[in-house]
Amino acid sequence: MIRGDFLSLNESKKKKRASKVDKVIKKLSDTLDGGRLSTQRADLLSYSHDYWPIYLHWMLEDRYPSVPDAVVWPESIEDVRDIVRWCYRGKVPIYPYGGGSGVLGGAVPEKGGIVVDLKRMRSLKLHKKDLLVEAESGLNGYYLEDYLNERGYTMGNIPQSLYPSTVGGWVGTKALGQFSTKYGGIEDMLKGIEVVVPPGKLIELKPHPRTATGPDLRKFFVGSEGTMGIITKGWFKIWPEPEKRIKLSYASNSLKDAVESIRRIMRRGAEPAVIRIYDEIETKRHFYEYDDIYGKVATVMIIEGDETLADAESKIVREEFVGKEKGEKPVDHWLETRFSIKEASEFVPMGVVFDTIEVAVGWSGAAKLYENVVGALKPIKGVLFASAHASHFYPQGICFYFTFAGTPPRKKDAEGFYQQAWEEAMKAVINSGGTVSHHHGVGRQRRRWMSEELEEGYELLKKIKQKVDKRGIMNPGDMGL
Ligand SMILES: Cc1cc2nc3c(=O)[nH]c(=O)nc-3n(C[C@H](O)[C@H](O)[C@H](O)COP(=O)(O)OP(=O)(O)OC[C@H]3O[C@@H](n4cnc5c(N)ncnc54)[C@H](O)[C@@H]3O)c2cc1C
């Protein structure tokens, strides 16, 4: 078995650990028969990583610094409880795993142990009158939305990773989709939750339209990244499918014009479902076929819902937007290409290091943050480009989604280059008054900025973690916990 950089135990400790883990695996294989457990090398390697871009470089160098000891596929709550019970007794780490599309190493089994793939737990139930869907956590995102659409509903959560991600992963990472400005993030949709916490207890928090029974424990698990328990089910808000969809696009002379336009639109209470503003570099990259947009700042928008409301929102947009209206075609182009994720398979084998960094900031700091982050990334030796689009909006502010790509200069490895870019970008975000994560979460890549951003709040989070997970078995190391 490959054991790597993350595990720096001495030989005697390794032996002790192996015998402890073997005992737990033996117990689990007695309980989880019928192909619900594997220690096959192919499975262990497949589950040694998620979509953390730097891991792709490690794999190309034949480095697998984190390999689990076993992978399990529970099919029921009882299975999940058994897994947590046995791992708790043996003090063996557990890593909940959905689609493995997380981009920050959140599902990486850093200290070995058991990866728990939830994908066999995928039942769902529609509650039409209450406008809720009840979904087990392993349910695939695309399958859920397709099921709802066929019945005349939508959940409105359409991340770019709709096809490879799961409901549990959405809640685990506090995800949100491309239509978030109208439908919100997963935290707005989640109304009830079921979680198995150490030492194997099931917590059921039923859905209510609203409840004031103390602090909201449902939200406590949103964004917990598997560090507090295994989410087995959620109840989510749904909407009737939109009656009308209006597609608008604009070409503006500057990013500032477009961003300011959206600020005014949001202030007036209009909520277009999709709003995406691309800086000049990204406009060139995404809209090179459109001569009258190329070289400008492109904005695409989708307004949808009840016809009367959609018409009123589009009137507000047209009154406020500074730029030339460019019709539906650029929006159709965005709709057709929005799930394309070929960059990783194209660029990484060529030695190009790239990543995306999504952050948020209030309107008053928006222009400064954009300039500072791009300005911090561009001078790094080897950077080919640094650009951004803004993809999620609130009456209070904006999410910028930065992309950088480059080739490490001679004598610098991919990881050194990658970490330098992150370091400079995070510093610029913090100095500009932004939050270091808007929707990808923390994982292992962002953990070193947790205390800087949360300060005493991080100390509280660590104390809560110690109480909930006394033996530290739940996704140890994630978020620095
Ligand atoms: C090309 C691409 C596009 C993306 N686009 C978006 C986007 O538009 N919006 C967005 O928000 N994100 C996006 N992401 C990031 C990623 O898809 C999301 O973070 C997604 O929510 C992860 O879901 P998953 O099922 O793949 O989770 P995984 O990657 O398997 O796990 C993510 C984290 O959640 C934990 N977890 C998973 N399941 C459970 C569970 N049942 N209980 C407890 N913890 C659990 C894991 O331990 C891990 O810490 C994108 C990623 C890629 C690769």
PDB file of C-alpha atoms in Angstrom, residues 76-288:
ATOM      1  CA  SER A  76     -28.722   2.493   5.014  1.00  0.00           C
ATOM      2  CA  ILE A  77     -28.565   4.626   8.132  1.00  0.00           C
ATOM      3  CA  GLU A  78     -27.803   1.467  10.100  1.00  0.00           C
ATOM      4  CA  ASP A  79     -24.744   0.868   7.894  1.00  0.00           C
ATOM      5  CA  VAL A  80     -23.566   4.444   8.504  1.00  0.00           C
ATOM      6  CA  ARG A  81     -24.084   4.087  12.246  1.00  0.00           C
ATOM      7  CA  ASP A  82     -22.127   0.816  12.284  1.00  0.00           C
ATOM      8  CA  ILE A  83     -19.251   2.433  10.395  1.00  0.00           C
ATOM      9  CA  VAL A  84     -19.075   5.387  12.782  1.00  0.00           C
ATOM     10  CA  ARG A  85     -19.402   3.082  15.839  1.00  0.00           C
ATOM     11  CA  TRP A  86     -16.556   0.765  14.821  1.00  0.00           C
ATOM     12  CA  CYS A  87     -14.290   3.564  13.697  1.00  0.00           C
ATOM     13  CA  TYR A  88     -14.958   5.441  16.927  1.00  0.00           C
ATOM     14  CA  ARG A  89     -14.065   2.375  19.022  1.00  0.00           C
ATOM     15  CA  GLY A  90     -10.860   1.773  17.043  1.00  0.00           C
ATOM     16  CA  LYS A  91     -10.068   5.507  16.696  1.00  0.00           C
ATOM     17  CA  VAL A  92      -9.835   5.119  12.922  1.00  0.00           C
ATOM     18  CA  PRO A  93     -10.358   8.177  10.679  1.00  0.00           C
ATOM     19  CA  ILE A  94     -13.487   8.468   8.515  1.00  0.00           C
ATOM     20  CA  TYR A  95     -13.803  10.591   5.362  1.00  0.00           C
ATOM     21  CA  PRO A  96     -17.330  11.118   3.996  1.00  0.00           C
ATOM     22  CA  TYR A  97     -17.231  11.106   0.194  1.00  0.00           C
ATOM     23  CA  GLY A  98     -19.877  12.234  -2.285  1.00  0.00           C
ATOM     24  CA  GLY A  99     -18.907  12.830  -5.888  1.00  0.00           C
ATOM     25  CA  GLY A 100     -15.288  13.730  -5.171  1.00  0.00           C
ATOM     26  CA  SER A 101     -15.716  16.990  -7.104  1.00  0.00           C
ATOM     27  CA  GLY A 102     -14.495  19.173  -4.225  1.00  0.00           C
ATOM     28  CA  VAL A 103     -11.600  21.355  -5.350  1.00  0.00           C
ATOM     29  CA  LEU A 104      -9.748  21.912  -2.066  1.00  0.00           C
ATOM     30  CA  GLY A 105      -8.824  18.425  -0.906  1.00  0.00           C
ATOM     31  CA  GLY A 106     -11.781  18.221   1.511  1.00  0.00           C
ATOM     32  CA  ALA A 107     -12.320  14.494   0.853  1.00  0.00           C
ATOM     33  CA  VAL A 108      -8.610  13.578   0.739  1.00  0.00           C
ATOM     34  CA  PRO A 109      -7.928  10.769   3.272  1.00  0.00           C
ATOM     35  CA  GLU A 110      -4.923  12.534   4.681  1.00  0.00           C
ATOM     36  CA  LYS A 111      -4.305  10.225   7.632  1.00  0.00           C
ATOM     37  CA  GLY A 112      -5.466   6.964   6.059  1.00  0.00           C
ATOM     38  CA  GLY A 113      -8.522   5.179   7.449  1.00  0.00           C
ATOM     39  CA  ILE A 114     -11.951   4.620   5.913  1.00  0.00           C
ATOM     40  CA  VAL A 115     -13.501   6.509   3.003  1.00  0.00           C
ATOM     41  CA  VAL A 116     -17.297   6.381   3.236  1.00  0.00           C
ATOM     42  CA  ASP A 117     -18.823   6.780  -0.220  1.00  0.00           C
ATOM     43  CA  LEU A 118     -22.486   7.713   0.248  1.00  0.00           C
ATOM     44  CA  LYS A 119     -23.596   7.259  -3.371  1.00  0.00           C
ATOM     45  CA  ARG A 120     -25.637   4.128  -2.692  1.00  0.00           C
ATOM     46  CA  MET A 121     -27.875   6.161  -0.371  1.00  0.00           C
ATOM     47  CA  ARG A 122     -29.860   8.032  -2.973  1.00  0.00           C
ATOM     48  CA  SER A 123     -33.608   7.765  -2.324  1.00  0.00           C
ATOM     49  CA  LEU A 124     -35.789  10.820  -2.790  1.00  0.00           C
ATOM     50  CA  LYS A 125     -39.348  11.906  -2.147  1.00  0.00           C
ATOM     51  CA  LEU A 126     -41.288  14.910  -3.389  1.00  0.00           C
ATOM     52  CA  HIS A 127     -43.589  16.839  -1.013  1.00  0.00           C
ATOM     53  CA  LYS A 128     -45.502  18.945  -3.541  1.00  0.00           C
ATOM     54  CA  LYS A 129     -47.786  20.832  -1.195  1.00  0.00           C
ATOM     55  CA  ASP A 130     -44.983  21.834   1.176  1.00  0.00           C
ATOM     56  CA  LEU A 131     -42.645  22.615  -1.746  1.00  0.00           C
ATOM     57  CA  LEU A 132     -39.941  20.343  -0.354  1.00  0.00           C
ATOM     58  CA  VAL A 133     -37.849  17.483  -1.651  1.00  0.00           C
ATOM     59  CA  GLU A 134     -36.424  14.900   0.737  1.00  0.00           C
ATOM     60  CA  ALA A 135     -33.158  13.482  -0.591  1.00  0.00           C
ATOM     61  CA  GLU A 136     -30.581  11.074   0.755  1.00  0.00           C
ATOM     62  CA  SER A 137     -27.092  12.507   0.742  1.00  0.00           C
ATOM     63  CA  GLY A 138     -25.544  10.279  -1.926  1.00  0.00           C
ATOM     64  CA  LEU A 139     -28.051  11.391  -4.554  1.00  0.00           C
ATOM     65  CA  ASN A 140     -26.417  12.791  -7.679  1.00  0.00           C
ATOM     66  CA  GLY A 141     -27.135  16.481  -8.324  1.00  0.00           C
ATOM     67  CA  TYR A 142     -28.122  16.110 -11.962  1.00  0.00           C
ATOM     68  CA  TYR A 143     -30.433  13.203 -11.167  1.00  0.00           C
ATOM     69  CA  LEU A 144     -32.208  15.249  -8.493  1.00  0.00           C
ATOM     70  CA  GLU A 145     -32.758  18.290 -10.709  1.00  0.00           C
ATOM     71  CA  ASP A 146     -33.868  16.134 -13.648  1.00  0.00           C
ATOM     72  CA  TYR A 147     -36.356  14.276 -11.420  1.00  0.00           C
ATOM     73  CA  LEU A 148     -37.806  17.595 -10.226  1.00  0.00           C
ATOM     74  CA  ASN A 149     -37.944  19.117 -13.737  1.00  0.00           C
ATOM     75  CA  GLU A 150     -39.862  16.122 -15.049  1.00  0.00           C
ATOM     76  CA  ARG A 151     -42.495  16.809 -12.396  1.00  0.00           C
ATOM     77  CA  GLY A 152     -42.671  20.585 -12.987  1.00  0.00           C
ATOM     78  CA  TYR A 153     -40.326  21.741 -10.207  1.00  0.00           C
ATOM     79  CA  THR A 154     -36.773  22.955  -9.723  1.00  0.00           C
ATOM     80  CA  MET A 155     -34.498  23.232  -6.713  1.00  0.00           C
ATOM     81  CA  GLY A 156     -32.563  25.963  -8.506  1.00  0.00           C
ATOM     82  CA  ASN A 157     -29.189  24.598  -7.339  1.00  0.00           C
ATOM     83  CA  ILE A 158     -27.203  24.195 -10.547  1.00  0.00           C
ATOM     84  CA  PRO A 159     -23.467  24.250  -9.778  1.00  0.00           C
ATOM     85  CA  GLN A 160     -21.089  23.858 -12.697  1.00  0.00           C
ATOM     86  CA  SER A 161     -20.372  20.480 -11.110  1.00  0.00           C
ATOM     87  CA  LEU A 162     -24.050  19.435 -11.249  1.00  0.00           C
ATOM     88  CA  TYR A 163     -23.171  16.157 -12.990  1.00  0.00           C
ATOM     89  CA  PRO A 164     -20.344  14.907 -10.714  1.00  0.00           C
ATOM     90  CA  SER A 165     -21.546  16.185  -7.305  1.00  0.00           C
ATOM     91  CA  THR A 166     -23.990  14.922  -4.674  1.00  0.00           C
ATOM     92  CA  VAL A 167     -26.530  16.417  -2.294  1.00  0.00           C
ATOM     93  CA  GLY A 168     -24.363  15.525   0.740  1.00  0.00           C
ATOM     94  CA  GLY A 169     -21.359  17.193  -0.867  1.00  0.00           C
ATOM     95  CA  TRP A 170     -23.427  20.329  -1.499  1.00  0.00           C
ATOM     96  CA  VAL A 171     -24.399  20.568   2.162  1.00  0.00           C
ATOM     97  CA  GLY A 172     -20.930  19.501   3.299  1.00  0.00           C
ATOM     98  CA  THR A 173     -19.214  22.298   1.367  1.00  0.00           C
ATOM     99  CA  LYS A 174     -21.948  24.967   1.525  1.00  0.00           C
ATOM    100  CA  ALA A 175     -22.202  24.918  -2.240  1.00  0.00           C
ATOM    101  CA  LEU A 176     -24.281  27.076  -4.522  1.00  0.00           C
ATOM    102  CA  GLY A 177     -25.207  27.103  -8.161  1.00  0.00           C
ATOM    103  CA  GLN A 178     -25.167  29.349 -11.183  1.00  0.00           C
ATOM    104  CA  PHE A 179     -28.783  30.480 -10.511  1.00  0.00           C
ATOM    105  CA  SER A 180     -28.028  31.494  -6.934  1.00  0.00           C
ATOM    106  CA  THR A 181     -28.931  35.169  -7.118  1.00  0.00           C
ATOM    107  CA  LYS A 182     -32.615  34.157  -7.200  1.00  0.00           C
ATOM    108  CA  TYR A 183     -32.652  30.729  -5.545  1.00  0.00           C
ATOM    109  CA  GLY A 184     -29.899  31.212  -2.963  1.00  0.00           C
ATOM    110  CA  GLY A 185     -27.209  28.837  -1.750  1.00  0.00           C
ATOM    111  CA  ILE A 186     -27.721  25.349  -0.301  1.00  0.00           C
ATOM    112  CA  GLU A 187     -27.974  26.943   3.180  1.00  0.00           C
ATOM    113  CA  ASP A 188     -31.142  28.770   2.039  1.00  0.00           C
ATOM    114  CA  MET A 189     -32.630  25.608   0.553  1.00  0.00           C
ATOM    115  CA  LEU A 190     -31.893  23.249   3.458  1.00  0.00           C
ATOM    116  CA  LYS A 191     -34.902  22.993   5.795  1.00  0.00           C
ATOM    117  CA  GLY A 192     -34.210  19.752   7.626  1.00  0.00           C
ATOM    118  CA  ILE A 193     -31.290  17.363   8.046  1.00  0.00           C
ATOM    119  CA  GLU A 194     -30.295  13.921   9.321  1.00  0.00           C
ATOM    120  CA  VAL A 195     -26.710  13.377  10.486  1.00  0.00           C
ATOM    121  CA  VAL A 196     -24.847  10.505  12.123  1.00  0.00           C
ATOM    122  CA  VAL A 197     -22.337  11.852  14.655  1.00  0.00           C
ATOM    123  CA  PRO A 198     -19.730  10.042  16.788  1.00  0.00           C
ATOM    124  CA  PRO A 199     -20.010   7.617  18.506  1.00  0.00           C
ATOM    125  CA  GLY A 200     -22.771   6.577  16.090  1.00  0.00           C
ATOM    126  CA  LYS A 201     -25.824   8.606  17.115  1.00  0.00           C
ATOM    127  CA  LEU A 202     -28.463   9.731  14.633  1.00  0.00           C
ATOM    128  CA  ILE A 203     -29.535  13.360  14.884  1.00  0.00           C
ATOM    129  CA  GLU A 204     -32.806  14.159  13.098  1.00  0.00           C
ATOM    130  CA  LEU A 205     -33.780  17.788  12.643  1.00  0.00           C
ATOM    131  CA  LYS A 206     -37.116  17.775  10.825  1.00  0.00           C
ATOM    132  CA  PRO A 207     -38.062  20.428   8.262  1.00  0.00           C
ATOM    133  CA  HIS A 208     -40.148  23.446   9.304  1.00  0.00           C
ATOM    134  CA  PRO A 209     -40.886  26.662   7.402  1.00  0.00           C
ATOM    135  CA  ARG A 210     -38.986  28.376  10.253  1.00  0.00           C
ATOM    136  CA  THR A 211     -38.211  27.454  13.838  1.00  0.00           C
ATOM    137  CA  ALA A 212     -36.888  29.371  16.823  1.00  0.00           C
ATOM    138  CA  THR A 213     -35.851  26.412  18.953  1.00  0.00           C
ATOM    139  CA  GLY A 214     -32.444  27.748  19.860  1.00  0.00           C
ATOM    140  CA  PRO A 215     -29.463  28.208  17.552  1.00  0.00           C
ATOM    141  CA  ASP A 216     -30.057  26.637  14.159  1.00  0.00           C
ATOM    142  CA  LEU A 217     -28.350  23.246  14.365  1.00  0.00           C
ATOM    143  CA  ARG A 218     -29.337  22.504  10.773  1.00  0.00           C
ATOM    144  CA  LYS A 219     -27.054  25.296   9.622  1.00  0.00           C
ATOM    145  CA  PHE A 220     -24.305  24.081  11.939  1.00  0.00           C
ATOM    146  CA  PHE A 221     -23.749  21.115   9.628  1.00  0.00           C
ATOM    147  CA  VAL A 222     -23.805  23.223   6.448  1.00  0.00           C
ATOM    148  CA  GLY A 223     -20.179  23.670   5.408  1.00  0.00           C
ATOM    149  CA  SER A 224     -18.923  21.259   8.085  1.00  0.00           C
ATOM    150  CA  GLU A 225     -17.068  19.226   5.409  1.00  0.00           C
ATOM    151  CA  GLY A 226     -17.488  15.898   7.138  1.00  0.00           C
ATOM    152  CA  THR A 227     -15.687  17.058  10.275  1.00  0.00           C
ATOM    153  CA  MET A 228     -18.724  16.826  12.579  1.00  0.00           C
ATOM    154  CA  GLY A 229     -20.639  13.837  11.231  1.00  0.00           C
ATOM    155  CA  ILE A 230     -21.971  12.055   8.175  1.00  0.00           C
ATOM    156  CA  ILE A 231     -25.007  13.738   6.617  1.00  0.00           C
ATOM    157  CA  THR A 232     -27.424  11.046   5.511  1.00  0.00           C
ATOM    158  CA  LYS A 233     -30.424  13.076   4.370  1.00  0.00           C
ATOM    159  CA  GLY A 234     -31.726  16.583   3.776  1.00  0.00           C
ATOM    160  CA  TRP A 235     -35.058  18.305   3.120  1.00  0.00           C
ATOM    161  CA  PHE A 236     -34.742  21.113   0.586  1.00  0.00           C
ATOM    162  CA  LYS A 237     -36.894  23.971  -0.598  1.00  0.00           C
ATOM    163  CA  ILE A 238     -38.111  23.650  -4.209  1.00  0.00           C
ATOM    164  CA  TRP A 239     -39.918  25.984  -6.643  1.00  0.00           C
ATOM    165  CA  PRO A 240     -42.435  25.455  -9.454  1.00  0.00           C
ATOM    166  CA  GLU A 241     -40.572  25.523 -12.772  1.00  0.00           C
ATOM    167  CA  PRO A 242     -40.370  29.115 -14.034  1.00  0.00           C
ATOM    168  CA  GLU A 243     -43.242  30.299 -16.193  1.00  0.00           C
ATOM    169  CA  LYS A 244     -41.068  32.732 -18.097  1.00  0.00           C
ATOM    170  CA  ARG A 245     -37.346  33.059 -18.845  1.00  0.00           C
ATOM    171  CA  ILE A 246     -35.820  36.304 -20.146  1.00  0.00           C
ATOM    172  CA  LYS A 247     -32.255  36.231 -21.478  1.00  0.00           C
ATOM    173  CA  LEU A 248     -30.261  39.479 -21.543  1.00  0.00           C
ATOM    174  CA  SER A 249     -26.673  40.283 -22.354  1.00  0.00           C
ATOM    175  CA  TYR A 250     -24.632  43.488 -22.334  1.00  0.00           C
ATOM    176  CA  ALA A 251     -21.262  44.817 -23.460  1.00  0.00           C
ATOM    177  CA  SER A 252     -19.883  47.500 -21.128  1.00  0.00           C
ATOM    178  CA  ASN A 253     -16.823  49.690 -21.446  1.00  0.00           C
ATOM    179  CA  SER A 254     -15.527  48.802 -18.001  1.00  0.00           C
ATOM    180  CA  LEU A 255     -15.901  46.250 -15.228  1.00  0.00           C
ATOM    181  CA  LYS A 256     -16.843  49.112 -12.923  1.00  0.00           C
ATOM    182  CA  ASP A 257     -19.826  50.090 -15.125  1.00  0.00           C
ATOM    183  CA  ALA A 258     -21.168  46.541 -15.115  1.00  0.00           C
ATOM    184  CA  VAL A 259     -20.577  45.911 -11.394  1.00  0.00           C
ATOM    185  CA  GLU A 260     -22.166  49.228 -10.408  1.00  0.00           C
ATOM    186  CA  SER A 261     -25.178  48.464 -12.615  1.00  0.00           C
ATOM    187  CA  ILE A 262     -25.801  45.216 -10.749  1.00  0.00           C
ATOM    188  CA  ARG A 263     -25.410  46.928  -7.388  1.00  0.00           C
ATOM    189  CA  ARG A 264     -28.211  49.342  -8.312  1.00  0.00           C
ATOM    190  CA  ILE A 265     -30.380  46.514  -9.686  1.00  0.00           C
ATOM    191  CA  MET A 266     -30.006  44.473  -6.493  1.00  0.00           C
ATOM    192  CA  ARG A 267     -30.705  47.559  -4.375  1.00  0.00           C
ATOM    193  CA  ARG A 268     -34.037  47.957  -6.138  1.00  0.00           C
ATOM    194  CA  GLY A 269     -34.954  44.382  -5.181  1.00  0.00           C
ATOM    195  CA  ALA A 270     -34.683  42.697  -8.582  1.00  0.00           C
ATOM    196  CA  GLU A 271     -33.078  39.241  -8.441  1.00  0.00           C
ATOM    197  CA  PRO A 272     -32.091  37.879 -11.844  1.00  0.00           C
ATOM    198  CA  ALA A 273     -31.408  34.151 -11.332  1.00  0.00           C
ATOM    199  CA  VAL A 274     -28.138  34.221 -13.281  1.00  0.00           C
ATOM    200  CA  ILE A 275     -25.799  37.193 -13.450  1.00  0.00           C
ATOM    201  CA  ARG A 276     -22.251  36.800 -14.709  1.00  0.00           C
ATOM    202  CA  ILE A 277     -19.893  39.659 -15.425  1.00  0.00           C
ATOM    203  CA  TYR A 278     -16.617  38.766 -17.188  1.00  0.00           C
ATOM    204  CA  ASP A 279     -13.581  41.017 -17.048  1.00  0.00           C
ATOM    205  CA  GLU A 280     -11.915  41.833 -20.368  1.00  0.00           C
ATOM    206  CA  ILE A 281      -9.614  38.798 -20.362  1.00  0.00           C
ATOM    207  CA  GLU A 282     -12.446  36.391 -19.619  1.00  0.00           C
ATOM    208  CA  THR A 283     -14.744  38.106 -22.132  1.00  0.00           C
ATOM    209  CA  LYS A 284     -12.112  37.407 -24.784  1.00  0.00           C
ATOM    210  CA  ARG A 285     -11.800  33.816 -23.618  1.00  0.00           C
ATOM    211  CA  HIS A 286     -15.499  33.011 -23.468  1.00  0.00           C
ATOM    212  CA  PHE A 287     -17.014  35.271 -26.149  1.00  0.00           C
ATOM    213  CA  TYR A 288     -14.327  35.368 -28.859  1.00  0.00           C
TER     214      TYR A 288
END
